[in-house]
Amino acid sequence: MQVEVSRRRFLQGSVALSIIGGSVGASSIFTEEKEVIPERKKVATLCEMCVNKCAAWAVVENGILKKLDPNPLFPKSKNMLCARGDAGVHALYDPDRLKYPLIRVGEKGDGKFRRATWEEAYDAILNGTKLFKGMKQILDEEKDNRSTFGYCAGEGMGEHTFKQFMGDMIGSTNFVNHSSICLKTTTAGYALTLGAYGKADLENASYVIMAGANRAEAILTPDTMDMFKRTRGRGLKLIVLDPRYTNTAQHADKWLGIKVGTDLAFVLALTYVVIKEVLYNRDFVTKNMSHFEEYKQHILSNNYTPEWAEKITGIDAETITTIARDFMANAPKAIYYQGRRTAWSLQDFQLRRAQAIFSALGGGIDVKGGIVFGTKLPLGEHTVDVPIYNNVKQRIDKNEATFIGPNGTWIGFRNMIAEKRTPYPLRALFSYKQNPMQAVPNIGKTRKMFKNLDLVVTIDTMPSDTVMMSDVVLPECTYLEREDPVKSFGGVEPAIVLRNKVIEPLYETKALFDILKGLSHKIAKPLFEISAKYDEALKETLAEDGFDDTFEDNNFDLTLAFEHTQEEINKERVVSEYGEEAYEMLKEKGVFYPHMDKYFKQLSENEYEYYPEDKKYYTTPGGEKLDAQDTCIDEKEMAALKKNFGTKSGKVECYLTTMEENGQDPMPTWRDELYNEAPKGKFKFVTGRHAQQTQNSTANNVMLLDVMRENYIWINKSQADEKGIKYGDIVEVKSSVGKIHIKAYPTIKIIKDVVFYVHGFGQESTGLTFGYRNGASDNMIIEDTIESVFGSAAMHETLVEVRKV
């Protein structure tokens, strides 16, 4: 990067930023005196700086992105773009970003690579080098077991494309994504109980219990802002449970400093009060809850009283009773907020089930002001024919928890490879848009996993810690340099959005679609030859039809999946459902939904209407309808209408026979043996997010580091005083799996026996100028504890010691 200053603009006191080198072009430090009229355009795009995917306008001058502005047309993001969205400019022009393919030339992990062409990189993936084996040799040695190639991906609009390529086309069953280190227990708990995860209608709720979610600091989205416009006596009563007094707690009517890992006991006690005092919506329960009588007896017979919960949670019984009564008094516009965080404890799945059932007792499901499901606008299908491989084996981690789905368990998967106890050799890992070295608890074990692999291929935009453990690195262009798959966002106000390419890819980077297309040309036939060698069923087909016809007619030619461009596929999917005019609108504006031209209105300076109130999808179709002539039905009666939940019974599931059949509790049940308090001299460690950082992906973004330079450890002030720890002191934090050094923040805003610091810092990659060893990584000390139902990482079960250095 270099700052270019013209004589005239220098005298005017303004400075223009330009990027020198690459395909952007170069110029002298002093420009001509004459004014040059820039070629200026605005391109509709979609942010990728966090999971929310806000719509934006990219302002481009002469091929250079100048700034990103919010696009008000998207109902999900309204007219908002947060600090992370603005910082997408630096994601594009980060001087440390990966610029060309790399092939390892040193020891694995030492960060020594040579620059390569794309053809050389593809050849290294197929045939290996003197330092590592390629796909061809590995697959031959494993006799055509495609599952020897593992693959992982982080959240993003290209995840499906990558997963389809590695799973359906290459043929591996061993996929892991972010779900088991993110929301798996929460989404599964709600889906199995209510039929879907749903969304909290914070804009219309009148009472919200928010536990462990720090919306005011962790995710600044429009629904966050809508909620805080109504707190502090303006229509929404907010109760916050958190070991820390956060910015969210500052907006609450009541903050409860709950003990770490005891949330389930709190919810069960609320449920006890509601059932004992018959405060629940009886009509809703009768029509919409399955096995309620069993659940009622379960709660009462286990004596889950507020007095019982007080001893566990540290929250007094009177407060628990009052909250239970107030919640039901405000129902159905009352929500026990689902959460957007990873699993906290070993009992996390049952906690989420208990939350869902408790909200349902008030009738606050599939109703305005409660948990809503809405609808999703359909997109046309684009199908790809895939081959059949007969020697593929089942995934390696299928027995690491009770239910292991297609997304796997990251800790279980990683541990099996690190500890060399897989049922068959898993020898390669393809990683896309994920940084397992910093994302998975117990970094030491993750390092062992990578060292035990024969081939590691990483597709990324930045030289992450995982890149440093790779054999071949393929540089993806940033989200601003590509068109991604068109996406439909469901909800109360559904819409279809498109991420347009803003500028051409810089350096030698490529979009994921083009990376996989190039790789398919290199590997398709050589890998098919190995299948032909070991696949007995395939040998019969070859004998009848010959090599070339079998290769093409049975879909082994992987290049056929890339006959159409991403742009052509997107157009096909939209036009087939909505026509050419809709596609043109989507392409131009980045957003489309039926009647958008009629529905969308600007109401004030920064307020918009997307759907008329009577056109919003507050309830899902298929349930009991209101009599159009009856205008006297109140909210509780409306909530009690017969619903159509997506569960097995079509109702809220209080009792899950599937769990019982697999040795898990069929109803939310507190287990003393799964809860441990911090012993004297130790602390429970908790971690969390910050709105100015996105996991570990923004660790090198100077625009965001300017807002939050590094992370500090929160420690209760009285306990810090006992240890002689003052603000800014360097302390050592040590667990059973590792230790870190970090600056201290003694405060009264965290309860005793708990310490906290934000996730996303402490990178070890020397390729990150600004992120390298900046602050501390939480996964260096978080123990690899997994809950038993879905194999999710229980990230708040780690005990640590803290001492001043």
JSON list of C-alpha atoms in Angstrom, two decimals, residues 185-357:
[
{"chain": "A", "resi": 185, "resn": "THR", "atom": "CA", "xyz": [-27.14, -28.05, 19.82]},
{"chain": "A", "resi": 186, "resn": "THR", "atom": "CA", "xyz": [-29.29, -24.92, 19.59]},
{"chain": "A", "resi": 187, "resn": "THR", "atom": "CA", "xyz": [-30.63, -25.48, 16.08]},
{"chain": "A", "resi": 188, "resn": "ALA", "atom": "CA", "xyz": [-31.13, -29.20, 16.72]},
{"chain": "A", "resi": 189, "resn": "GLY", "atom": "CA", "xyz": [-32.80, -28.60, 20.07]},
{"chain": "A", "resi": 190, "resn": "TYR", "atom": "CA", "xyz": [-35.32, -26.18, 18.55]},
{"chain": "A", "resi": 191, "resn": "ALA", "atom": "CA", "xyz": [-35.81, -28.15, 15.34]},
{"chain": "A", "resi": 192, "resn": "LEU", "atom": "CA", "xyz": [-36.57, -31.39, 17.18]},
{"chain": "A", "resi": 193, "resn": "THR", "atom": "CA", "xyz": [-38.90, -29.57, 19.59]},
{"chain": "A", "resi": 194, "resn": "LEU", "atom": "CA", "xyz": [-40.62, -26.99, 17.37]},
{"chain": "A", "resi": 195, "resn": "GLY", "atom": "CA", "xyz": [-39.89, -28.25, 13.87]},
{"chain": "A", "resi": 196, "resn": "ALA", "atom": "CA", "xyz": [-37.43, -25.43, 13.06]},
{"chain": "A", "resi": 197, "resn": "TYR", "atom": "CA", "xyz": [-35.01, -23.05, 14.75]},
{"chain": "A", "resi": 198, "resn": "GLY", "atom": "CA", "xyz": [-37.08, -19.99, 13.91]},
{"chain": "A", "resi": 199, "resn": "LYS", "atom": "CA", "xyz": [-36.29, -16.36, 14.54]},
{"chain": "A", "resi": 200, "resn": "ALA", "atom": "CA", "xyz": [-37.02, -14.23, 17.57]},
{"chain": "A", "resi": 201, "resn": "ASP", "atom": "CA", "xyz": [-39.39, -11.42, 16.56]},
{"chain": "A", "resi": 202, "resn": "LEU", "atom": "CA", "xyz": [-37.57, -8.87, 18.71]},
{"chain": "A", "resi": 203, "resn": "GLU", "atom": "CA", "xyz": [-39.24, -5.97, 16.93]},
{"chain": "A", "resi": 204, "resn": "ASN", "atom": "CA", "xyz": [-42.66, -6.92, 18.32]},
{"chain": "A", "resi": 205, "resn": "ALA", "atom": "CA", "xyz": [-41.93, -8.88, 21.51]},
{"chain": "A", "resi": 206, "resn": "SER", "atom": "CA", "xyz": [-42.89, -7.33, 24.83]},
{"chain": "A", "resi": 207, "resn": "TYR", "atom": "CA", "xyz": [-40.79, -9.58, 27.10]},
{"chain": "A", "resi": 208, "resn": "VAL", "atom": "CA", "xyz": [-37.43, -11.22, 26.33]},
{"chain": "A", "resi": 209, "resn": "ILE", "atom": "CA", "xyz": [-35.14, -13.37, 28.43]},
{"chain": "A", "resi": 210, "resn": "MET", "atom": "CA", "xyz": [-31.70, -13.19, 26.86]},
{"chain": "A", "resi": 211, "resn": "ALA", "atom": "CA", "xyz": [-29.16, -15.63, 28.26]},
{"chain": "A", "resi": 212, "resn": "GLY", "atom": "CA", "xyz": [-25.50, -15.51, 27.30]},
{"chain": "A", "resi": 213, "resn": "ALA", "atom": "CA", "xyz": [-26.19, -13.56, 24.12]},
{"chain": "A", "resi": 214, "resn": "ASN", "atom": "CA", "xyz": [-24.55, -10.14, 24.00]},
{"chain": "A", "resi": 215, "resn": "ARG", "atom": "CA", "xyz": [-26.49, -8.57, 21.14]},
{"chain": "A", "resi": 216, "resn": "ALA", "atom": "CA", "xyz": [-25.40, -5.01, 21.96]},
{"chain": "A", "resi": 217, "resn": "GLU", "atom": "CA", "xyz": [-21.74, -5.91, 21.38]},
{"chain": "A", "resi": 218, "resn": "ALA", "atom": "CA", "xyz": [-21.55, -9.17, 19.47]},
{"chain": "A", "resi": 219, "resn": "ILE", "atom": "CA", "xyz": [-23.81, -8.69, 16.44]},
{"chain": "A", "resi": 220, "resn": "LEU", "atom": "CA", "xyz": [-25.07, -5.24, 15.50]},
{"chain": "A", "resi": 221, "resn": "THR", "atom": "CA", "xyz": [-27.81, -6.05, 13.02]},
{"chain": "A", "resi": 222, "resn": "PRO", "atom": "CA", "xyz": [-31.13, -4.25, 12.38]},
{"chain": "A", "resi": 223, "resn": "ASP", "atom": "CA", "xyz": [-33.09, -6.56, 14.68]},
{"chain": "A", "resi": 224, "resn": "THR", "atom": "CA", "xyz": [-30.55, -5.80, 17.42]},
{"chain": "A", "resi": 225, "resn": "MET", "atom": "CA", "xyz": [-31.12, -2.09, 16.94]},
{"chain": "A", "resi": 226, "resn": "ASP", "atom": "CA", "xyz": [-34.91, -2.55, 16.77]},
{"chain": "A", "resi": 227, "resn": "MET", "atom": "CA", "xyz": [-34.81, -4.33, 20.11]},
{"chain": "A", "resi": 228, "resn": "PHE", "atom": "CA", "xyz": [-32.77, -1.67, 21.92]},
{"chain": "A", "resi": 229, "resn": "LYS", "atom": "CA", "xyz": [-35.02, 1.09, 20.61]},
{"chain": "A", "resi": 230, "resn": "ARG", "atom": "CA", "xyz": [-37.73, -0.46, 22.77]},
{"chain": "A", "resi": 231, "resn": "THR", "atom": "CA", "xyz": [-35.90, -1.32, 26.00]},
{"chain": "A", "resi": 232, "resn": "ARG", "atom": "CA", "xyz": [-35.78, 0.79, 29.17]},
{"chain": "A", "resi": 233, "resn": "GLY", "atom": "CA", "xyz": [-39.51, 1.33, 29.49]},
{"chain": "A", "resi": 234, "resn": "ARG", "atom": "CA", "xyz": [-40.30, 1.82, 25.80]},
{"chain": "A", "resi": 235, "resn": "GLY", "atom": "CA", "xyz": [-42.31, -1.34, 25.20]},
{"chain": "A", "resi": 236, "resn": "LEU", "atom": "CA", "xyz": [-39.93, -4.25, 25.76]},
{"chain": "A", "resi": 237, "resn": "LYS", "atom": "CA", "xyz": [-38.91, -5.68, 29.11]},
{"chain": "A", "resi": 238, "resn": "LEU", "atom": "CA", "xyz": [-35.50, -7.33, 28.87]},
{"chain": "A", "resi": 239, "resn": "ILE", "atom": "CA", "xyz": [-34.02, -9.82, 31.34]},
{"chain": "A", "resi": 240, "resn": "VAL", "atom": "CA", "xyz": [-30.34, -10.68, 30.82]},
{"chain": "A", "resi": 241, "resn": "LEU", "atom": "CA", "xyz": [-28.59, -13.72, 32.27]},
{"chain": "A", "resi": 242, "resn": "ASP", "atom": "CA", "xyz": [-24.83, -13.62, 31.89]},
{"chain": "A", "resi": 243, "resn": "PRO", "atom": "CA", "xyz": [-21.80, -14.09, 34.14]},
{"chain": "A", "resi": 244, "resn": "ARG", "atom": "CA", "xyz": [-20.70, -10.68, 32.79]},
{"chain": "A", "resi": 245, "resn": "TYR", "atom": "CA", "xyz": [-22.42, -7.33, 33.07]},
{"chain": "A", "resi": 246, "resn": "THR", "atom": "CA", "xyz": [-22.27, -6.61, 29.35]},
{"chain": "A", "resi": 247, "resn": "ASN", "atom": "CA", "xyz": [-23.46, -3.69, 27.24]},
{"chain": "A", "resi": 248, "resn": "THR", "atom": "CA", "xyz": [-26.59, -5.74, 26.63]},
{"chain": "A", "resi": 249, "resn": "ALA", "atom": "CA", "xyz": [-27.09, -5.99, 30.39]},
{"chain": "A", "resi": 250, "resn": "GLN", "atom": "CA", "xyz": [-26.84, -2.20, 30.62]},
{"chain": "A", "resi": 251, "resn": "HIS", "atom": "CA", "xyz": [-30.00, -1.97, 28.50]},
{"chain": "A", "resi": 252, "resn": "ALA", "atom": "CA", "xyz": [-31.86, -4.59, 30.53]},
{"chain": "A", "resi": 253, "resn": "ASP", "atom": "CA", "xyz": [-34.52, -4.18, 33.19]},
{"chain": "A", "resi": 254, "resn": "LYS", "atom": "CA", "xyz": [-32.72, -6.82, 35.21]},
{"chain": "A", "resi": 255, "resn": "TRP", "atom": "CA", "xyz": [-29.29, -8.44, 35.01]},
{"chain": "A", "resi": 256, "resn": "LEU", "atom": "CA", "xyz": [-28.74, -11.83, 36.62]},
{"chain": "A", "resi": 257, "resn": "GLY", "atom": "CA", "xyz": [-25.12, -12.93, 37.07]},
{"chain": "A", "resi": 258, "resn": "ILE", "atom": "CA", "xyz": [-25.82, -16.64, 36.64]},
{"chain": "A", "resi": 259, "resn": "LYS", "atom": "CA", "xyz": [-23.21, -19.27, 37.44]},
{"chain": "A", "resi": 260, "resn": "VAL", "atom": "CA", "xyz": [-21.58, -20.78, 34.36]},
{"chain": "A", "resi": 261, "resn": "GLY", "atom": "CA", "xyz": [-23.25, -24.01, 33.22]},
{"chain": "A", "resi": 262, "resn": "THR", "atom": "CA", "xyz": [-26.44, -23.70, 35.29]},
{"chain": "A", "resi": 263, "resn": "ASP", "atom": "CA", "xyz": [-28.87, -22.23, 32.74]},
{"chain": "A", "resi": 264, "resn": "LEU", "atom": "CA", "xyz": [-30.81, -25.49, 32.43]},
{"chain": "A", "resi": 265, "resn": "ALA", "atom": "CA", "xyz": [-31.64, -25.44, 36.14]},
{"chain": "A", "resi": 266, "resn": "PHE", "atom": "CA", "xyz": [-32.91, -21.85, 35.77]},
{"chain": "A", "resi": 267, "resn": "VAL", "atom": "CA", "xyz": [-35.26, -22.74, 32.87]},
{"chain": "A", "resi": 268, "resn": "LEU", "atom": "CA", "xyz": [-36.57, -25.86, 34.61]},
{"chain": "A", "resi": 269, "resn": "ALA", "atom": "CA", "xyz": [-37.40, -23.76, 37.68]},
{"chain": "A", "resi": 270, "resn": "LEU", "atom": "CA", "xyz": [-39.27, -21.22, 35.54]},
{"chain": "A", "resi": 271, "resn": "THR", "atom": "CA", "xyz": [-41.21, -24.11, 34.04]},
{"chain": "A", "resi": 272, "resn": "TYR", "atom": "CA", "xyz": [-42.02, -25.46, 37.51]},
{"chain": "A", "resi": 273, "resn": "VAL", "atom": "CA", "xyz": [-43.60, -22.16, 38.54]},
{"chain": "A", "resi": 274, "resn": "VAL", "atom": "CA", "xyz": [-45.64, -21.88, 35.35]},
{"chain": "A", "resi": 275, "resn": "ILE", "atom": "CA", "xyz": [-46.95, -25.45, 35.60]},
{"chain": "A", "resi": 276, "resn": "LYS", "atom": "CA", "xyz": [-47.55, -25.40, 39.34]},
{"chain": "A", "resi": 277, "resn": "GLU", "atom": "CA", "xyz": [-49.49, -22.12, 39.17]},
{"chain": "A", "resi": 278, "resn": "VAL", "atom": "CA", "xyz": [-51.19, -23.04, 35.85]},
{"chain": "A", "resi": 279, "resn": "LEU", "atom": "CA", "xyz": [-49.95, -19.87, 34.16]},
{"chain": "A", "resi": 280, "resn": "TYR", "atom": "CA", "xyz": [-49.48, -21.44, 30.75]},
{"chain": "A", "resi": 281, "resn": "ASN", "atom": "CA", "xyz": [-51.76, -20.98, 27.74]},
{"chain": "A", "resi": 282, "resn": "ARG", "atom": "CA", "xyz": [-54.01, -24.01, 28.25]},
{"chain": "A", "resi": 283, "resn": "ASP", "atom": "CA", "xyz": [-55.67, -23.81, 24.84]},
{"chain": "A", "resi": 284, "resn": "PHE", "atom": "CA", "xyz": [-52.31, -23.71, 23.07]},
{"chain": "A", "resi": 285, "resn": "VAL", "atom": "CA", "xyz": [-51.04, -26.61, 25.14]},
{"chain": "A", "resi": 286, "resn": "THR", "atom": "CA", "xyz": [-54.13, -28.71, 24.39]},
{"chain": "A", "resi": 287, "resn": "LYS", "atom": "CA", "xyz": [-53.99, -28.12, 20.65]},
{"chain": "A", "resi": 288, "resn": "ASN", "atom": "CA", "xyz": [-50.27, -27.86, 20.03]},
{"chain": "A", "resi": 289, "resn": "MET", "atom": "CA", "xyz": [-48.16, -29.74, 22.58]},
{"chain": "A", "resi": 290, "resn": "SER", "atom": "CA", "xyz": [-47.43, -33.44, 22.48]},
{"chain": "A", "resi": 291, "resn": "HIS", "atom": "CA", "xyz": [-46.86, -35.43, 25.74]},
{"chain": "A", "resi": 292, "resn": "PHE", "atom": "CA", "xyz": [-47.49, -32.36, 27.88]},
{"chain": "A", "resi": 293, "resn": "GLU", "atom": "CA", "xyz": [-48.91, -34.41, 30.78]},
{"chain": "A", "resi": 294, "resn": "GLU", "atom": "CA", "xyz": [-45.72, -36.49, 30.90]},
{"chain": "A", "resi": 295, "resn": "TYR", "atom": "CA", "xyz": [-43.63, -33.31, 30.90]},
{"chain": "A", "resi": 296, "resn": "LYS", "atom": "CA", "xyz": [-45.79, -31.78, 33.62]},
{"chain": "A", "resi": 297, "resn": "GLN", "atom": "CA", "xyz": [-45.31, -34.78, 35.88]},
{"chain": "A", "resi": 298, "resn": "HIS", "atom": "CA", "xyz": [-41.59, -34.86, 35.08]},
{"chain": "A", "resi": 299, "resn": "ILE", "atom": "CA", "xyz": [-41.11, -31.23, 36.18]},
{"chain": "A", "resi": 300, "resn": "LEU", "atom": "CA", "xyz": [-43.22, -31.55, 39.33]},
{"chain": "A", "resi": 301, "resn": "SER", "atom": "CA", "xyz": [-41.95, -34.97, 40.44]},
{"chain": "A", "resi": 302, "resn": "ASN", "atom": "CA", "xyz": [-38.32, -33.90, 40.11]},
{"chain": "A", "resi": 303, "resn": "ASN", "atom": "CA", "xyz": [-39.16, -30.93, 42.32]},
{"chain": "A", "resi": 304, "resn": "TYR", "atom": "CA", "xyz": [-37.47, -28.39, 40.06]},
{"chain": "A", "resi": 305, "resn": "THR", "atom": "CA", "xyz": [-38.49, -25.56, 42.39]},
{"chain": "A", "resi": 306, "resn": "PRO", "atom": "CA", "xyz": [-37.05, -22.04, 42.41]},
{"chain": "A", "resi": 307, "resn": "GLU", "atom": "CA", "xyz": [-35.52, -22.89, 45.81]},
{"chain": "A", "resi": 308, "resn": "TRP", "atom": "CA", "xyz": [-33.77, -25.89, 44.26]},
{"chain": "A", "resi": 309, "resn": "ALA", "atom": "CA", "xyz": [-32.48, -23.76, 41.37]},
{"chain": "A", "resi": 310, "resn": "GLU", "atom": "CA", "xyz": [-31.29, -20.98, 43.69]},
{"chain": "A", "resi": 311, "resn": "LYS", "atom": "CA", "xyz": [-28.67, -23.28, 45.21]},
{"chain": "A", "resi": 312, "resn": "ILE", "atom": "CA", "xyz": [-27.34, -24.19, 41.75]},
{"chain": "A", "resi": 313, "resn": "THR", "atom": "CA", "xyz": [-27.62, -20.96, 39.77]},
{"chain": "A", "resi": 314, "resn": "GLY", "atom": "CA", "xyz": [-26.98, -18.33, 42.44]},
{"chain": "A", "resi": 315, "resn": "ILE", "atom": "CA", "xyz": [-30.24, -16.56, 41.47]},
{"chain": "A", "resi": 316, "resn": "ASP", "atom": "CA", "xyz": [-32.69, -16.18, 44.34]},
{"chain": "A", "resi": 317, "resn": "ALA", "atom": "CA", "xyz": [-35.97, -18.08, 44.29]},
{"chain": "A", "resi": 318, "resn": "GLU", "atom": "CA", "xyz": [-38.13, -14.97, 44.49]},
{"chain": "A", "resi": 319, "resn": "THR", "atom": "CA", "xyz": [-36.56, -13.52, 41.34]},
{"chain": "A", "resi": 320, "resn": "ILE", "atom": "CA", "xyz": [-37.08, -16.79, 39.46]},
{"chain": "A", "resi": 321, "resn": "THR", "atom": "CA", "xyz": [-40.74, -16.88, 40.48]},
{"chain": "A", "resi": 322, "resn": "THR", "atom": "CA", "xyz": [-41.31, -13.25, 39.48]},
{"chain": "A", "resi": 323, "resn": "ILE", "atom": "CA", "xyz": [-39.73, -13.74, 36.05]},
{"chain": "A", "resi": 324, "resn": "ALA", "atom": "CA", "xyz": [-41.85, -16.84, 35.38]},
{"chain": "A", "resi": 325, "resn": "ARG", "atom": "CA", "xyz": [-45.04, -14.94, 36.22]},
{"chain": "A", "resi": 326, "resn": "ASP", "atom": "CA", "xyz": [-44.05, -11.83, 34.24]},
{"chain": "A", "resi": 327, "resn": "PHE", "atom": "CA", "xyz": [-43.11, -13.90, 31.21]},
{"chain": "A", "resi": 328, "resn": "MET", "atom": "CA", "xyz": [-46.51, -15.57, 31.04]},
{"chain": "A", "resi": 329, "resn": "ALA", "atom": "CA", "xyz": [-48.30, -12.29, 31.73]},
{"chain": "A", "resi": 330, "resn": "ASN", "atom": "CA", "xyz": [-46.68, -10.91, 28.55]},
{"chain": "A", "resi": 331, "resn": "ALA", "atom": "CA", "xyz": [-47.14, -14.08, 26.49]},
{"chain": "A", "resi": 332, "resn": "PRO", "atom": "CA", "xyz": [-47.55, -14.78, 23.63]},
{"chain": "A", "resi": 333, "resn": "LYS", "atom": "CA", "xyz": [-45.26, -11.84, 22.90]},
{"chain": "A", "resi": 334, "resn": "ALA", "atom": "CA", "xyz": [-42.67, -13.33, 25.21]},
{"chain": "A", "resi": 335, "resn": "ILE", "atom": "CA", "xyz": [-39.47, -15.09, 24.09]},
{"chain": "A", "resi": 336, "resn": "TYR", "atom": "CA", "xyz": [-36.76, -17.05, 25.79]},
{"chain": "A", "resi": 337, "resn": "TYR", "atom": "CA", "xyz": [-34.16, -16.01, 23.22]},
{"chain": "A", "resi": 338, "resn": "GLN", "atom": "CA", "xyz": [-32.77, -19.01, 21.33]},
{"chain": "A", "resi": 339, "resn": "GLY", "atom": "CA", "xyz": [-29.16, -17.80, 21.22]},
{"chain": "A", "resi": 340, "resn": "ARG", "atom": "CA", "xyz": [-26.57, -17.52, 18.45]},
{"chain": "A", "resi": 341, "resn": "ARG", "atom": "CA", "xyz": [-23.67, -19.12, 20.30]},
{"chain": "A", "resi": 342, "resn": "THR", "atom": "CA", "xyz": [-21.88, -22.42, 20.45]},
{"chain": "A", "resi": 343, "resn": "ALA", "atom": "CA", "xyz": [-22.64, -25.07, 23.06]},
{"chain": "A", "resi": 344, "resn": "TRP", "atom": "CA", "xyz": [-21.75, -23.85, 26.54]},
{"chain": "A", "resi": 345, "resn": "SER", "atom": "CA", "xyz": [-21.99, -26.94, 28.68]},
{"chain": "A", "resi": 346, "resn": "LEU", "atom": "CA", "xyz": [-22.39, -30.71, 28.60]},
{"chain": "A", "resi": 347, "resn": "GLN", "atom": "CA", "xyz": [-26.15, -30.17, 29.11]},
{"chain": "A", "resi": 348, "resn": "ASP", "atom": "CA", "xyz": [-26.56, -27.67, 26.29]},
{"chain": "A", "resi": 349, "resn": "PHE", "atom": "CA", "xyz": [-28.91, -29.69, 24.09]},
{"chain": "A", "resi": 350, "resn": "GLN", "atom": "CA", "xyz": [-31.38, -30.21, 26.94]},
{"chain": "A", "resi": 351, "resn": "LEU", "atom": "CA", "xyz": [-31.11, -26.52, 27.82]},
{"chain": "A", "resi": 352, "resn": "ARG", "atom": "CA", "xyz": [-32.22, -25.52, 24.31]},
{"chain": "A", "resi": 353, "resn": "ARG", "atom": "CA", "xyz": [-35.09, -28.01, 24.45]},
{"chain": "A", "resi": 354, "resn": "ALA", "atom": "CA", "xyz": [-36.19, -26.58, 27.80]},
{"chain": "A", "resi": 355, "resn": "GLN", "atom": "CA", "xyz": [-36.06, -23.02, 26.42]},
{"chain": "A", "resi": 356, "resn": "ALA", "atom": "CA", "xyz": [-38.19, -23.96, 23.41]},
{"chain": "A", "resi": 357, "resn": "ILE", "atom": "CA", "xyz": [-40.80, -25.72, 25.54]}
]
